[in-house]
PDB file of C-alpha atoms and ligand atoms in Angstrom:
ATOM      1  CA  MET A 120       0.000   0.000   0.000  1.00 96.00           C
ATOM      2  CA  LEU A 121       1.021   3.603  -0.539  1.00 97.00           C
ATOM      3  CA  ILE A 122       1.953   5.502   2.599  1.00 97.00           C
ATOM      4  CA  ARG A 123       2.808   9.154   2.869  1.00 97.00           C
ATOM      5  CA  TYR A 124       6.429  10.113   3.407  1.00 98.00           C
ATOM      6  CA  LYS A 125       7.379  11.448   6.807  1.00 96.00           C
ATOM      7  CA  LYS A 126      10.736  12.413   8.243  1.00 95.00           C
ATOM      8  CA  THR A 127      11.220   9.075  10.036  1.00 96.00           C
ATOM      9  CA  PHE A 128      11.383   7.432   6.577  1.00 97.00           C
ATOM     10  CA  GLU A 129      14.123   9.781   5.367  1.00 97.00           C
ATOM     11  CA  LYS A 130      16.918   7.189   5.139  1.00 97.00           C
ATOM     12  CA  ILE A 131      14.891   4.570   3.303  1.00 98.00           C
ATOM     13  CA  ALA A 132      13.409   7.228   1.013  1.00 98.00           C
ATOM     14  CA  MET A 133      16.866   8.539   0.129  1.00 97.00           C
ATOM     15  CA  GLY A 134      18.061   5.006  -0.556  1.00 98.00           C
ATOM     16  CA  LEU A 135      15.166   4.375  -2.940  1.00 98.00           C
ATOM     17  CA  LEU A 136      15.446   7.797  -4.592  1.00 98.00           C
ATOM     18  CA  SER A 137      19.134   7.188  -5.245  1.00 98.00           C
ATOM     19  CA  PHE A 138      18.200   4.513  -7.817  1.00 98.00           C
ATOM     20  CA  MET A 139      16.877   7.275 -10.075  1.00 98.00           C
ATOM     21  CA  PRO A 140      19.555   8.135 -12.649  1.00 97.00           C
ATOM     22  CA  THR A 141      19.027  11.851 -11.838  1.00 96.00           C
ATOM     23  CA  GLU A 142      19.652  11.391  -8.095  1.00 97.00           C
ATOM     24  CA  LYS A 143      23.132   9.877  -8.005  1.00 95.00           C
ATOM     25  CA  ASP A 144      24.748  12.946  -6.471  1.00 96.00           C
ATOM     26  CA  LEU A 145      24.313  13.129  -2.671  1.00 96.00           C
ATOM     27  CA  LYS A 146      23.821  16.910  -2.639  1.00 97.00           C
ATOM     28  CA  LYS A 147      21.107  16.645  -5.306  1.00 97.00           C
ATOM     29  CA  LEU A 148      19.458  13.806  -3.381  1.00 97.00           C
ATOM     30  CA  GLN A 149      19.381  15.844  -0.157  1.00 97.00           C
ATOM     31  CA  LEU A 150      17.922  18.804  -2.028  1.00 97.00           C
ATOM     32  CA  THR A 151      15.241  16.610  -3.591  1.00 98.00           C
ATOM     33  CA  ILE A 152      14.162  15.195  -0.224  1.00 97.00           C
ATOM     34  CA  LYS A 153      14.077  18.691   1.248  1.00 97.00           C
ATOM     35  CA  GLU A 154      11.860  19.862  -1.614  1.00 98.00           C
ATOM     36  CA  TYR A 155       9.416  17.016  -0.929  1.00 98.00           C
ATOM     37  CA  GLU A 156       9.396  18.008   2.750  1.00 96.00           C
ATOM     38  CA  THR A 157       8.769  21.687   2.143  1.00 97.00           C
ATOM     39  CA  ASP A 158       6.962  22.255  -1.170  1.00 97.00           C
ATOM     40  CA  GLU A 159       3.251  21.726  -0.708  1.00 94.00           C
ATOM     41  CA  ASN A 160       2.816  20.905  -4.416  1.00 96.00           C
ATOM     42  CA  LEU A 161       5.161  17.934  -4.078  1.00 97.00           C
ATOM     43  CA  GLN A 162       4.028  14.663  -2.510  1.00 97.00           C
ATOM     44  CA  LEU A 163       6.188  11.656  -1.806  1.00 98.00           C
ATOM     45  CA  PHE A 164       4.775   8.187  -1.163  1.00 98.00           C
ATOM     46  CA  LEU A 165       6.402   4.950  -0.131  1.00 98.00           C
ATOM     47  CA  TRP A 166       5.190   1.494  -1.082  1.00 98.00           C
ATOM     48  CA  LYS A 167       4.901  -0.878   1.862  1.00 98.00           C
ATOM     49  CA  GLU A 168       4.324  -4.599   1.585  1.00 96.00           C
ATOM     50  CA  GLU A 169       6.069  -6.403   4.460  1.00 95.00           C
ATOM     51  CA  ASP A 170       8.830  -3.815   4.168  1.00 97.00           C
ATOM     52  CA  ILE A 171       9.100  -0.508   2.368  1.00 98.00           C
ATOM     53  CA  ILE A 172      10.252  -1.463  -1.119  1.00 98.00           C
ATOM     54  CA  GLY A 173       9.231   1.367  -3.430  1.00 98.00           C
ATOM     55  CA  LEU A 174       8.809   5.090  -3.791  1.00 98.00           C
ATOM     56  CA  ILE A 175       6.776   7.362  -6.018  1.00 98.00           C
ATOM     57  CA  GLY A 176       6.898  11.153  -5.983  1.00 98.00           C
ATOM     58  CA  VAL A 177       4.547  13.560  -7.715  1.00 98.00           C
ATOM     59  CA  ARG A 178       4.071  17.237  -8.434  1.00 97.00           C
ATOM     60  CA  MET A 179       0.529  18.649  -8.435  1.00 94.00           C
ATOM     61  CA  ASN A 180      -0.061  21.208 -11.154  1.00 90.00           C
ATOM     62  CA  ASP A 181      -1.262  24.684 -10.189  1.00 77.00           C
ATOM     63  CA  GLU A 182      -4.913  23.996 -10.946  1.00 84.00           C
ATOM     64  CA  GLY A 183      -4.753  20.771  -8.916  1.00 80.00           C
ATOM     65  CA  ASN A 184      -6.260  18.691 -11.701  1.00 91.00           C
ATOM     66  CA  SER A 185      -3.206  16.720 -12.720  1.00 95.00           C
ATOM     67  CA  LEU A 186      -0.192  15.032 -11.188  1.00 96.00           C
ATOM     68  CA  GLU A 187       3.190  14.597 -12.782  1.00 97.00           C
ATOM     69  CA  ILE A 188       5.258  11.645 -11.633  1.00 98.00           C
ATOM     70  CA  GLN A 189       8.731  12.986 -10.850  1.00 98.00           C
ATOM     71  CA  HIS A 190      10.332   9.921  -9.310  1.00 98.00           C
ATOM     72  CA  VAL A 191       9.547   6.212  -9.343  1.00 98.00           C
ATOM     73  CA  SER A 192      11.802   3.579  -7.858  1.00 98.00           C
ATOM     74  CA  VAL A 193      11.675   0.000  -6.600  1.00 98.00           C
ATOM     75  CA  ASN A 194      14.223  -1.848  -4.468  1.00 98.00           C
ATOM     76  CA  PRO A 195      16.319  -3.921  -6.918  1.00 98.00           C
ATOM     77  CA  SER A 196      15.493  -7.156  -5.036  1.00 98.00           C
ATOM     78  CA  HIS A 197      11.792  -6.646  -5.788  1.00 98.00           C
ATOM     79  CA  ARG A 198      11.858  -5.534  -9.418  1.00 98.00           C
ATOM     80  CA  ASN A 199       9.970  -7.153 -12.282  1.00 97.00           C
ATOM     81  CA  GLN A 200       7.246  -8.381  -9.954  1.00 97.00           C
ATOM     82  CA  GLY A 201       4.723  -5.672 -10.754  1.00 96.00           C
ATOM     83  CA  VAL A 202       5.514  -3.392  -7.794  1.00 97.00           C
ATOM     84  CA  GLY A 203       6.145  -0.334  -9.978  1.00 97.00           C
ATOM     85  CA  LYS A 204       2.862  -0.825 -11.858  1.00 97.00           C
ATOM     86  CA  ARG A 205       0.965  -1.408  -8.593  1.00 96.00           C
ATOM     87  CA  MET A 206       2.319   1.865  -7.204  1.00 97.00           C
ATOM     88  CA  VAL A 207       1.130   3.784 -10.260  1.00 97.00           C
ATOM     89  CA  LYS A 208      -2.291   2.099 -10.118  1.00 95.00           C
ATOM     90  CA  SER A 209      -2.630   2.932  -6.394  1.00 96.00           C
ATOM     91  CA  LEU A 210      -1.675   6.529  -7.067  1.00 96.00           C
ATOM     92  CA  LYS A 211      -4.381   6.707  -9.694  1.00 95.00           C
ATOM     93  CA  ASP A 212      -6.906   5.195  -7.261  1.00 95.00           C
ATOM     94  CA  MET A 213      -5.853   7.697  -4.586  1.00 95.00           C
ATOM     95  CA  TYR A 214      -6.544  10.643  -6.921  1.00 94.00           C
ATOM     96  CA  PRO A 215      -9.601   9.611  -8.944  1.00 92.00           C
ATOM     97  CA  GLY A 216     -10.402  11.934 -11.820  1.00 90.00           C
ATOM     98  CA  LYS A 217      -6.960  13.497 -11.904  1.00 93.00           C
ATOM     99  CA  GLN A 218      -4.820  13.166 -14.956  1.00 93.00           C
ATOM    100  CA  ILE A 219      -1.513  11.429 -14.285  1.00 95.00           C
ATOM    101  CA  THR A 220       1.466  12.334 -16.429  1.00 95.00           C
ATOM    102  CA  ALA A 221       5.189  11.643 -16.435  1.00 96.00           C
ATOM    103  CA  ASN A 222       8.235  13.837 -16.878  1.00 96.00           C
ATOM    104  CA  GLU A 223      11.212  13.002 -19.075  1.00 97.00           C
ATOM    105  CA  ASN A 224      12.842  11.050 -16.239  1.00 97.00           C
ATOM    106  CA  THR A 225       9.884   8.783 -15.555  1.00 98.00           C
ATOM    107  CA  ALA A 226       8.149   8.535 -18.951  1.00 97.00           C
ATOM    108  CA  PRO A 227       9.935   5.398 -20.231  1.00 96.00           C
ATOM    109  CA  PHE A 228       8.435   3.348 -17.382  1.00 97.00           C
ATOM    110  CA  ILE A 229       5.147   5.237 -16.867  1.00 96.00           C
ATOM    111  CA  GLU A 230       4.273   4.825 -20.545  1.00 94.00           C
ATOM    112  CA  LYS A 231       4.291   1.072 -19.892  1.00 93.00           C
ATOM    113  CA  CYS A 232       1.646   1.475 -17.190  1.00 92.00           C
ATOM    114  CA  ASP A 233      -1.198   2.367 -19.617  1.00 79.00           C
ATOM    115  CA  ILE A 234      -2.376   5.368 -17.635  1.00 70.00           C
ATOM    116  CA  CYS A 235      -1.081   8.423 -19.442  1.00 46.00           C
TER     117      CYS A 235
HETATM  118  C1  COA B  49      11.445   1.528 -13.242  1.00 82.55           C
HETATM  119  C2  COA B  49      11.139   0.673 -12.005  1.00 82.55           C
HETATM  120  C3  COA B  49      10.486   1.545 -10.935  1.00 82.55           C
HETATM  121  C4  COA B  49      10.177  -0.458 -12.406  1.00 82.55           C
HETATM  122  O1  COA B  49       9.785  -1.126 -11.227  1.00 82.55           O
HETATM  123  P1  COA B  49       9.320  -2.679 -11.285  1.00 82.55           P
HETATM  124  O2  COA B  49       8.601  -2.978 -10.011  1.00 82.55           O
HETATM  125  O3  COA B  49      10.467  -3.517 -11.645  1.00 82.55           O
HETATM  126  O4  COA B  49       8.280  -2.617 -12.514  1.00 82.55           O
HETATM  127  P2  COA B  49       7.109  -3.677 -12.868  1.00 82.55           P
HETATM  128  O5  COA B  49       7.505  -5.022 -12.373  1.00 82.55           O
HETATM  129  O6  COA B  49       5.802  -3.115 -12.428  1.00 82.55           O
HETATM  130  O7  COA B  49       7.147  -3.600 -14.449  1.00 82.55           O
HETATM  131  C5  COA B  49       8.203  -4.184 -15.158  1.00 82.55           C
HETATM  132  C6  COA B  49       8.229  -3.605 -16.574  1.00 82.55           C
HETATM  133  O8  COA B  49       8.852  -2.302 -16.528  1.00 82.55           O
HETATM  134  C7  COA B  49       9.902  -2.274 -17.470  1.00 82.55           C
HETATM  135  N1  COA B  49      10.931  -1.325 -17.022  1.00 82.55           N
HETATM  136  C8  COA B  49      11.734  -1.423 -15.954  1.00 82.55           C
HETATM  137  N2  COA B  49      12.554  -0.368 -15.888  1.00 82.55           N
HETATM  138  C9  COA B  49      12.269   0.430 -16.942  1.00 82.55           C
HETATM  139  C10 COA B  49      12.787   1.663 -17.416  1.00 82.55           C
HETATM  140  N3  COA B  49      13.771   2.306 -16.797  1.00 82.55           N
HETATM  141  N4  COA B  49      12.230   2.183 -18.539  1.00 82.55           N
HETATM  142  C11 COA B  49      11.225   1.553 -19.171  1.00 82.55           C
HETATM  143  N5  COA B  49      10.697   0.376 -18.775  1.00 82.55           N
HETATM  144  C12 COA B  49      11.223  -0.176 -17.665  1.00 82.55           C
HETATM  145  C13 COA B  49      10.379  -3.710 -17.522  1.00 82.55           C
HETATM  146  O9  COA B  49      11.108  -3.930 -18.696  1.00 82.55           O
HETATM  147  C14 COA B  49       9.053  -4.462 -17.508  1.00 82.55           C
HETATM  148  O10 COA B  49       8.475  -4.404 -18.777  1.00 82.55           O
HETATM  149  P3  COA B  49       7.377  -5.506 -19.292  1.00 82.55           P
HETATM  150  O11 COA B  49       6.148  -5.323 -18.417  1.00 82.55           O
HETATM  151  O12 COA B  49       7.132  -5.112 -20.706  1.00 82.55           O
HETATM  152  O13 COA B  49       8.031  -6.825 -19.087  1.00 82.55           O
HETATM  153  C15 COA B  49      12.448   0.021 -11.458  1.00 82.55           C
HETATM  154  O14 COA B  49      13.081  -0.679 -12.493  1.00 82.55           O
HETATM  155  C16 COA B  49      13.430   1.022 -10.878  1.00 82.55           C
HETATM  156  O15 COA B  49      13.357   1.349  -9.690  1.00 82.55           O
HETATM  157  N6  COA B  49      14.408   1.526 -11.694  1.00 82.55           N
HETATM  158  C17 COA B  49      15.394   2.479 -11.203  1.00 82.55           C
HETATM  159  C18 COA B  49      14.774   3.852 -11.042  1.00 82.55           C
HETATM  160  C19 COA B  49      14.427   4.451 -12.390  1.00 82.55           C
HETATM  161  O16 COA B  49      15.197   4.408 -13.318  1.00 82.55           O
HETATM  162  N7  COA B  49      13.225   5.087 -12.443  1.00 82.55           N
HETATM  163  C20 COA B  49      12.759   5.755 -13.666  1.00 82.55           C
HETATM  164  C21 COA B  49      12.267   4.783 -14.668  1.00 82.55           C
HETATM  165  S1  COA B  49      11.832   5.545 -16.223  1.00 82.55           S
END
């Protein structure tokens, strides 16, 4: 299930975010987490099964009618088992009626999820 990020999840969230090709630099990673903590248009979610194994982060557009997926990441030990697609589906269920889009960093995977 998707759970909202909070500060106690910072380490695990940074670990998952670091799998994004754009988040390899530690300074960039710290800045990204800080933005999720402070910018009210950004929302970060973690995917919990028995453990926390995935992350998905979105930006709400100004009108609040669409969400752009900024980050999507799954623990390497749990890949290719549908976790990424389940996270996207749950996000869609959490925001019914909102359009879900990707940015250039997430589009290759999100386009496989049949939601855009
Ligand atoms: C992308 C990612 C989240 C997918 O998670 P996952 O749980 O393994 O995904 P699922 O099991 O739901 O789906 C697997 C499908 O996604 C595809 N896929 C995996 N990574 C992909 C990528 N970077 N770009 C496009 N497709 C990708 C697989 O080839 C597979 O395709 P298929 O359904 O046609 O066989 C995971 O590989 C990851 O964390 N990658 C590192 C972070 C990253 O690069 N994120 C941005 C991706 S654009």
